[in-house]
């Protein structure tokens, strides 16, 4: 699996605002939306396109259209905070959900909820969770999505520990 680390001044600036203990809830959420939007720009750059014929006010032309629909799958609940920022760029994306909890004894993640749009196998799936710690929940979420038929899956986190990567 390829890992892309985004080193962008706007993301660094907004992340610093979010980490400041003086930052209020409204400002925190706004910056989370904006970081997710900036990251979505990079995550979606390889989406496949097809040519379509349209008519502009001046003349007919060949334009581009996404071939594969996008579905966002936040890992509940923290991943929900990233959805609106991505939807601002990809408003046609469907949203699924996956809920996981960690067993207190084994520390293994367990699925308690999974709702994905049909047909999931034909979609590009972006799993969101703002923080990647050990990677256990991310791996479990991706595996559960694969079990439900998902194939083209990307994972998007704002902060990642070396162990998770």
mmCIF file of N, CA, C and O in Angstrom, residues 19-81:
data_model
loop_
_atom_site.group_PDB
_atom_site.id
_atom_site.type_symbol
_atom_site.label_atom_id
_atom_site.label_comp_id
_atom_site.label_asym_id
_atom_site.label_seq_id
_atom_site.Cartn_x
_atom_site.Cartn_y
_atom_site.Cartn_z
ATOM 1 N N UNK A 19 -4.620 22.205 17.136
ATOM 2 C CA UNK A 19 -3.912 21.661 18.296
ATOM 3 C C UNK A 19 -3.822 22.640 19.459
ATOM 4 O O UNK A 19 -3.560 22.229 20.596
ATOM 5 N N UNK A 20 -4.034 23.917 19.202
ATOM 6 C CA UNK A 20 -3.935 24.947 20.237
ATOM 7 C C UNK A 20 -5.057 24.766 21.252
ATOM 8 O O UNK A 20 -6.239 24.716 20.888
ATOM 9 N N UNK A 21 -4.706 24.679 22.524
ATOM 10 C CA UNK A 21 -5.725 24.463 23.559
ATOM 11 C C UNK A 21 -6.705 25.623 23.666
ATOM 12 O O UNK A 21 -7.783 25.485 24.220
ATOM 13 N N UNK A 22 -6.352 26.779 23.118
ATOM 14 C CA UNK A 22 -7.237 27.946 23.134
ATOM 15 C C UNK A 22 -8.279 27.918 22.011
ATOM 16 O O UNK A 22 -9.190 28.742 21.994
ATOM 17 N N UNK A 23 -8.149 26.999 21.072
ATOM 18 C CA UNK A 23 -9.072 26.925 19.940
ATOM 19 C C UNK A 23 -10.422 26.387 20.398
ATOM 20 O O UNK A 23 -10.492 25.338 21.053
ATOM 21 N N UNK A 24 -11.480 27.104 20.045
ATOM 22 C CA UNK A 24 -12.830 26.691 20.410
ATOM 23 C C UNK A 24 -13.367 25.626 19.462
ATOM 24 O O UNK A 24 -12.796 25.341 18.403
ATOM 25 N N UNK A 25 -14.499 25.052 19.834
ATOM 26 C CA UNK A 25 -15.107 23.965 19.071
ATOM 27 C C UNK A 25 -15.448 24.376 17.645
ATOM 28 O O UNK A 25 -15.166 23.647 16.692
ATOM 29 N N UNK A 26 -16.033 25.559 17.474
ATOM 30 C CA UNK A 26 -16.429 26.003 16.138
ATOM 31 C C UNK A 26 -15.212 26.152 15.231
ATOM 32 O O UNK A 26 -15.212 25.692 14.083
ATOM 33 N N UNK A 27 -14.163 26.789 15.738
ATOM 34 C CA UNK A 27 -12.950 26.989 14.951
ATOM 35 C C UNK A 27 -12.256 25.652 14.675
ATOM 36 O O UNK A 27 -11.713 25.427 13.589
ATOM 37 N N UNK A 28 -12.277 24.738 15.647
ATOM 38 C CA UNK A 28 -11.696 23.405 15.467
ATOM 39 C C UNK A 28 -12.395 22.686 14.307
ATOM 40 O O UNK A 28 -11.743 22.170 13.402
ATOM 41 N N UNK A 29 -13.719 22.676 14.337
ATOM 42 C CA UNK A 29 -14.484 21.998 13.278
ATOM 43 C C UNK A 29 -14.264 22.642 11.910
ATOM 44 O O UNK A 29 -14.168 21.952 10.905
ATOM 45 N N UNK A 30 -14.206 23.954 11.872
ATOM 46 C CA UNK A 30 -13.989 24.654 10.603
ATOM 47 C C UNK A 30 -12.638 24.270 10.011
ATOM 48 O O UNK A 30 -12.518 24.003 8.816
ATOM 49 N N UNK A 31 -11.608 24.231 10.832
ATOM 50 C CA UNK A 31 -10.284 23.857 10.343
ATOM 51 C C UNK A 31 -10.210 22.387 9.958
ATOM 52 O O UNK A 31 -9.537 22.029 8.994
ATOM 53 N N UNK A 32 -10.936 21.534 10.665
ATOM 54 C CA UNK A 32 -11.006 20.119 10.291
ATOM 55 C C UNK A 32 -11.642 19.968 8.906
ATOM 56 O O UNK A 32 -11.135 19.238 8.051
ATOM 57 N N UNK A 33 -12.741 20.688 8.667
ATOM 58 C CA UNK A 33 -13.379 20.681 7.341
ATOM 59 C C UNK A 33 -12.392 21.127 6.260
ATOM 60 O O UNK A 33 -12.308 20.513 5.197
ATOM 61 N N UNK A 34 -11.675 22.199 6.538
ATOM 62 C CA UNK A 34 -10.760 22.759 5.538
ATOM 63 C C UNK A 34 -9.577 21.837 5.266
ATOM 64 O O UNK A 34 -9.166 21.672 4.120
ATOM 65 N N UNK A 35 -9.044 21.195 6.299
ATOM 66 C CA UNK A 35 -7.953 20.236 6.100
ATOM 67 C C UNK A 35 -8.448 19.045 5.289
ATOM 68 O O UNK A 35 -7.774 18.592 4.359
ATOM 69 N N UNK A 36 -9.629 18.539 5.625
ATOM 70 C CA UNK A 36 -10.183 17.406 4.879
ATOM 71 C C UNK A 36 -10.378 17.782 3.412
ATOM 72 O O UNK A 36 -10.120 16.973 2.513
ATOM 73 N N UNK A 37 -10.823 19.007 3.150
ATOM 74 C CA UNK A 37 -11.013 19.465 1.771
ATOM 75 C C UNK A 37 -9.675 19.524 1.036
ATOM 76 O O UNK A 37 -9.561 19.055 -0.097
ATOM 77 N N UNK A 38 -8.657 20.072 1.681
ATOM 78 C CA UNK A 38 -7.337 20.145 1.061
ATOM 79 C C UNK A 38 -6.779 18.745 0.792
ATOM 80 O O UNK A 38 -6.191 18.488 -0.262
ATOM 81 N N UNK A 39 -6.982 17.841 1.718
ATOM 82 C CA UNK A 39 -6.508 16.468 1.537
ATOM 83 C C UNK A 39 -7.294 15.757 0.440
ATOM 84 O O UNK A 39 -6.733 14.970 -0.323
ATOM 85 N N UNK A 40 -8.581 16.033 0.364
ATOM 86 C CA UNK A 40 -9.422 15.388 -0.652
ATOM 87 C C UNK A 40 -8.955 15.743 -2.052
ATOM 88 O O UNK A 40 -9.041 14.923 -2.975
ATOM 89 N N UNK A 41 -8.447 16.937 -2.221
ATOM 90 C CA UNK A 41 -7.921 17.358 -3.510
ATOM 91 C C UNK A 41 -6.821 16.396 -3.958
ATOM 92 O O UNK A 41 -6.763 15.975 -5.112
ATOM 93 N N UNK A 42 -5.956 16.013 -3.038
ATOM 94 C CA UNK A 42 -4.857 15.097 -3.351
ATOM 95 C C UNK A 42 -5.353 13.657 -3.494
ATOM 96 O O UNK A 42 -4.956 12.942 -4.407
ATOM 97 N N UNK A 43 -6.235 13.235 -2.605
ATOM 98 C CA UNK A 43 -6.736 11.856 -2.613
ATOM 99 C C UNK A 43 -7.511 11.540 -3.894
ATOM 100 O O UNK A 43 -7.478 10.423 -4.389
ATOM 101 N N UNK A 44 -8.180 12.541 -4.446
ATOM 102 C CA UNK A 44 -9.017 12.312 -5.630
ATOM 103 C C UNK A 44 -8.304 12.565 -6.953
ATOM 104 O O UNK A 44 -8.907 12.403 -8.009
ATOM 105 N N UNK A 45 -7.038 12.909 -6.933
ATOM 106 C CA UNK A 45 -6.368 13.291 -8.175
ATOM 107 C C UNK A 45 -6.212 12.150 -9.164
ATOM 108 O O UNK A 45 -6.020 12.386 -10.349
ATOM 109 N N UNK A 46 -6.331 10.910 -8.725
ATOM 110 C CA UNK A 46 -6.186 9.780 -9.643
ATOM 111 C C UNK A 46 -7.524 9.144 -10.024
ATOM 112 O O UNK A 46 -7.550 8.070 -10.622
ATOM 113 N N UNK A 47 -8.630 9.806 -9.704
ATOM 114 C CA UNK A 47 -9.933 9.245 -10.076
ATOM 115 C C UNK A 47 -10.044 9.176 -11.597
ATOM 116 O O UNK A 47 -9.680 10.126 -12.298
ATOM 117 N N UNK A 48 -10.547 8.068 -12.102
ATOM 118 C CA UNK A 48 -10.647 7.931 -13.557
ATOM 119 C C UNK A 48 -11.756 8.795 -14.147
ATOM 120 O O UNK A 48 -12.803 8.998 -13.533
ATOM 121 N N UNK A 49 -11.496 9.302 -15.353
ATOM 122 C CA UNK A 49 -12.442 10.165 -16.064
ATOM 123 C C UNK A 49 -12.799 9.543 -17.408
ATOM 124 O O UNK A 49 -12.052 8.739 -17.957
ATOM 125 N N UNK A 50 -13.936 9.951 -17.909
ATOM 126 C CA UNK A 50 -14.330 9.585 -19.270
ATOM 127 C C UNK A 50 -14.758 10.842 -20.005
ATOM 128 O O UNK A 50 -15.179 11.816 -19.386
ATOM 129 N N UNK A 51 -14.639 10.811 -21.312
ATOM 130 C CA UNK A 51 -15.077 11.933 -22.135
ATOM 131 C C UNK A 51 -16.595 11.887 -22.299
ATOM 132 O O UNK A 51 -17.166 10.803 -22.461
ATOM 133 N N UNK A 52 -17.215 13.046 -22.227
ATOM 134 C CA UNK A 52 -18.648 13.154 -22.518
ATOM 135 C C UNK A 52 -18.862 14.372 -23.416
ATOM 136 O O UNK A 52 -18.116 15.347 -23.342
ATOM 137 N N UNK A 53 -19.863 14.274 -24.247
ATOM 138 C CA UNK A 53 -20.200 15.382 -25.139
ATOM 139 C C UNK A 53 -21.257 16.247 -24.463
ATOM 140 O O UNK A 53 -22.263 15.733 -23.967
ATOM 141 N N UNK A 54 -21.006 17.550 -24.421
ATOM 142 C CA UNK A 54 -21.967 18.502 -23.862
ATOM 143 C C UNK A 54 -22.122 19.665 -24.839
ATOM 144 O O UNK A 54 -21.340 19.819 -25.769
ATOM 145 N N UNK A 55 -23.139 20.468 -24.598
ATOM 146 C CA UNK A 55 -23.346 21.670 -25.404
ATOM 147 C C UNK A 55 -23.213 22.870 -24.478
ATOM 148 O O UNK A 55 -23.946 23.000 -23.499
ATOM 149 N N UNK A 56 -22.259 23.730 -24.768
ATOM 150 C CA UNK A 56 -22.074 24.956 -24.002
ATOM 151 C C UNK A 56 -22.952 26.036 -24.625
ATOM 152 O O UNK A 56 -23.527 25.835 -25.696
ATOM 153 N N UNK A 57 -23.067 27.202 -24.006
ATOM 154 C CA UNK A 57 -23.828 28.287 -24.635
ATOM 155 C C UNK A 57 -23.245 28.726 -25.983
ATOM 156 O O UNK A 57 -23.933 29.341 -26.784
ATOM 157 N N UNK A 58 -21.980 28.393 -26.231
ATOM 158 C CA UNK A 58 -21.332 28.805 -27.481
ATOM 159 C C UNK A 58 -21.304 27.687 -28.524
ATOM 160 O O UNK A 58 -21.575 27.918 -29.695
ATOM 161 N N UNK A 59 -20.949 26.445 -28.086
ATOM 162 C CA UNK A 59 -20.812 25.355 -29.055
ATOM 163 C C UNK A 59 -20.746 24.011 -28.328
ATOM 164 O O UNK A 59 -20.542 23.968 -27.119
ATOM 165 N N UNK A 60 -20.888 22.916 -29.060
ATOM 166 C CA UNK A 60 -20.680 21.598 -28.453
ATOM 167 C C UNK A 60 -19.199 21.412 -28.096
ATOM 168 O O UNK A 60 -18.326 22.027 -28.702
ATOM 169 N N UNK A 61 -18.944 20.560 -27.110
ATOM 170 C CA UNK A 61 -17.561 20.271 -26.718
ATOM 171 C C UNK A 61 -17.478 18.923 -26.036
ATOM 172 O O UNK A 61 -18.488 18.370 -25.609
ATOM 173 N N UNK A 62 -16.273 18.416 -25.914
ATOM 174 C CA UNK A 62 -16.011 17.197 -25.166
ATOM 175 C C UNK A 62 -15.494 17.599 -23.793
ATOM 176 O O UNK A 62 -14.495 18.306 -23.678
ATOM 177 N N UNK A 63 -16.185 17.146 -22.741
ATOM 178 C CA UNK A 63 -15.779 17.428 -21.369
ATOM 179 C C UNK A 63 -15.357 16.145 -20.672
ATOM 180 O O UNK A 63 -15.289 15.084 -21.283
ATOM 181 N N UNK A 64 -15.091 16.226 -19.399
ATOM 182 C CA UNK A 64 -14.660 15.084 -18.583
ATOM 183 C C UNK A 64 -15.677 14.829 -17.470
ATOM 184 O O UNK A 64 -16.244 15.759 -16.915
ATOM 185 N N UNK A 65 -15.861 13.554 -17.173
ATOM 186 C CA UNK A 65 -16.795 13.149 -16.127
ATOM 187 C C UNK A 65 -16.184 11.988 -15.357
ATOM 188 O O UNK A 65 -15.528 11.120 -15.948
ATOM 189 N N UNK A 66 -16.397 11.961 -14.031
ATOM 190 C CA UNK A 66 -15.903 10.841 -13.233
ATOM 191 C C UNK A 66 -16.561 9.546 -13.698
ATOM 192 O O UNK A 66 -17.772 9.503 -13.912
ATOM 193 N N UNK A 67 -15.761 8.509 -13.863
ATOM 194 C CA UNK A 67 -16.280 7.202 -14.277
ATOM 195 C C UNK A 67 -16.837 6.455 -13.076
ATOM 196 O O UNK A 67 -17.922 5.921 -13.091
ATOM 197 N N UNK A 68 -16.039 6.398 -12.028
ATOM 198 C CA UNK A 68 -16.382 5.593 -10.863
ATOM 199 C C UNK A 68 -16.914 6.495 -9.763
ATOM 200 O O UNK A 68 -16.233 7.418 -9.331
ATOM 201 N N UNK A 69 -18.132 6.220 -9.293
ATOM 202 C CA UNK A 69 -18.666 7.034 -8.191
ATOM 203 C C UNK A 69 -17.815 6.878 -6.925
ATOM 204 O O UNK A 69 -17.185 5.847 -6.711
ATOM 205 N N UNK A 70 -17.819 7.913 -6.094
ATOM 206 C CA UNK A 70 -17.049 7.930 -4.857
ATOM 207 C C UNK A 70 -17.981 7.690 -3.677
ATOM 208 O O UNK A 70 -19.107 8.192 -3.646
ATOM 209 N N UNK A 71 -17.500 6.908 -2.718
ATOM 210 C CA UNK A 71 -18.228 6.746 -1.463
ATOM 211 C C UNK A 71 -17.260 7.054 -0.317
ATOM 212 O O UNK A 71 -16.105 6.631 -0.334
ATOM 213 N N UNK A 72 -17.721 7.853 0.616
ATOM 214 C CA UNK A 72 -16.952 8.181 1.814
ATOM 215 C C UNK A 72 -17.418 7.263 2.928
ATOM 216 O O UNK A 72 -18.627 7.105 3.132
ATOM 217 N N UNK A 73 -16.471 6.662 3.643
ATOM 218 C CA UNK A 73 -16.819 5.779 4.752
ATOM 219 C C UNK A 73 -16.047 6.222 5.986
ATOM 220 O O UNK A 73 -14.899 5.819 6.184
ATOM 221 N N UNK A 74 -16.653 7.093 6.792
ATOM 222 C CA UNK A 74 -15.989 7.479 8.031
ATOM 223 C C UNK A 74 -16.041 6.336 9.039
ATOM 224 O O UNK A 74 -17.034 5.612 9.117
ATOM 225 N N UNK A 75 -14.948 6.182 9.788
ATOM 226 C CA UNK A 75 -14.964 5.260 10.919
ATOM 227 C C UNK A 75 -15.615 6.033 12.059
ATOM 228 O O UNK A 75 -15.132 7.101 12.449
ATOM 229 N N UNK A 76 -16.739 5.515 12.533
ATOM 230 C CA UNK A 76 -17.514 6.226 13.555
ATOM 231 C C UNK A 76 -16.726 6.316 14.852
ATOM 232 O O UNK A 76 -16.044 5.388 15.225
ATOM 233 N N UNK A 77 -16.810 7.421 15.444
ATOM 234 C CA UNK A 77 -17.462 8.679 15.226
ATOM 235 C C UNK A 77 -16.506 9.724 14.725
ATOM 236 O O UNK A 77 -16.893 10.652 14.037
ATOM 237 N N UNK A 78 -15.240 9.593 15.027
ATOM 238 C CA UNK A 78 -14.280 10.651 14.700
ATOM 239 C C UNK A 78 -14.172 10.917 13.207
ATOM 240 O O UNK A 78 -14.005 12.059 12.786
ATOM 241 N N UNK A 79 -14.293 9.888 12.387
ATOM 242 C CA UNK A 79 -14.183 10.050 10.944
ATOM 243 C C UNK A 79 -15.269 10.919 10.348
ATOM 244 O O UNK A 79 -15.104 11.475 9.256
ATOM 245 N N UNK A 80 -16.396 11.048 11.047
ATOM 246 C CA UNK A 80 -17.495 11.903 10.566
ATOM 247 C C UNK A 80 -17.058 13.348 10.390
ATOM 248 O O UNK A 80 -17.550 14.044 9.514
ATOM 249 N N UNK A 81 -16.132 13.800 11.224
ATOM 250 C CA UNK A 81 -15.683 15.191 11.171
ATOM 251 C C UNK A 81 -14.997 15.566 9.868
ATOM 252 O O UNK A 81 -14.872 16.736 9.553
#
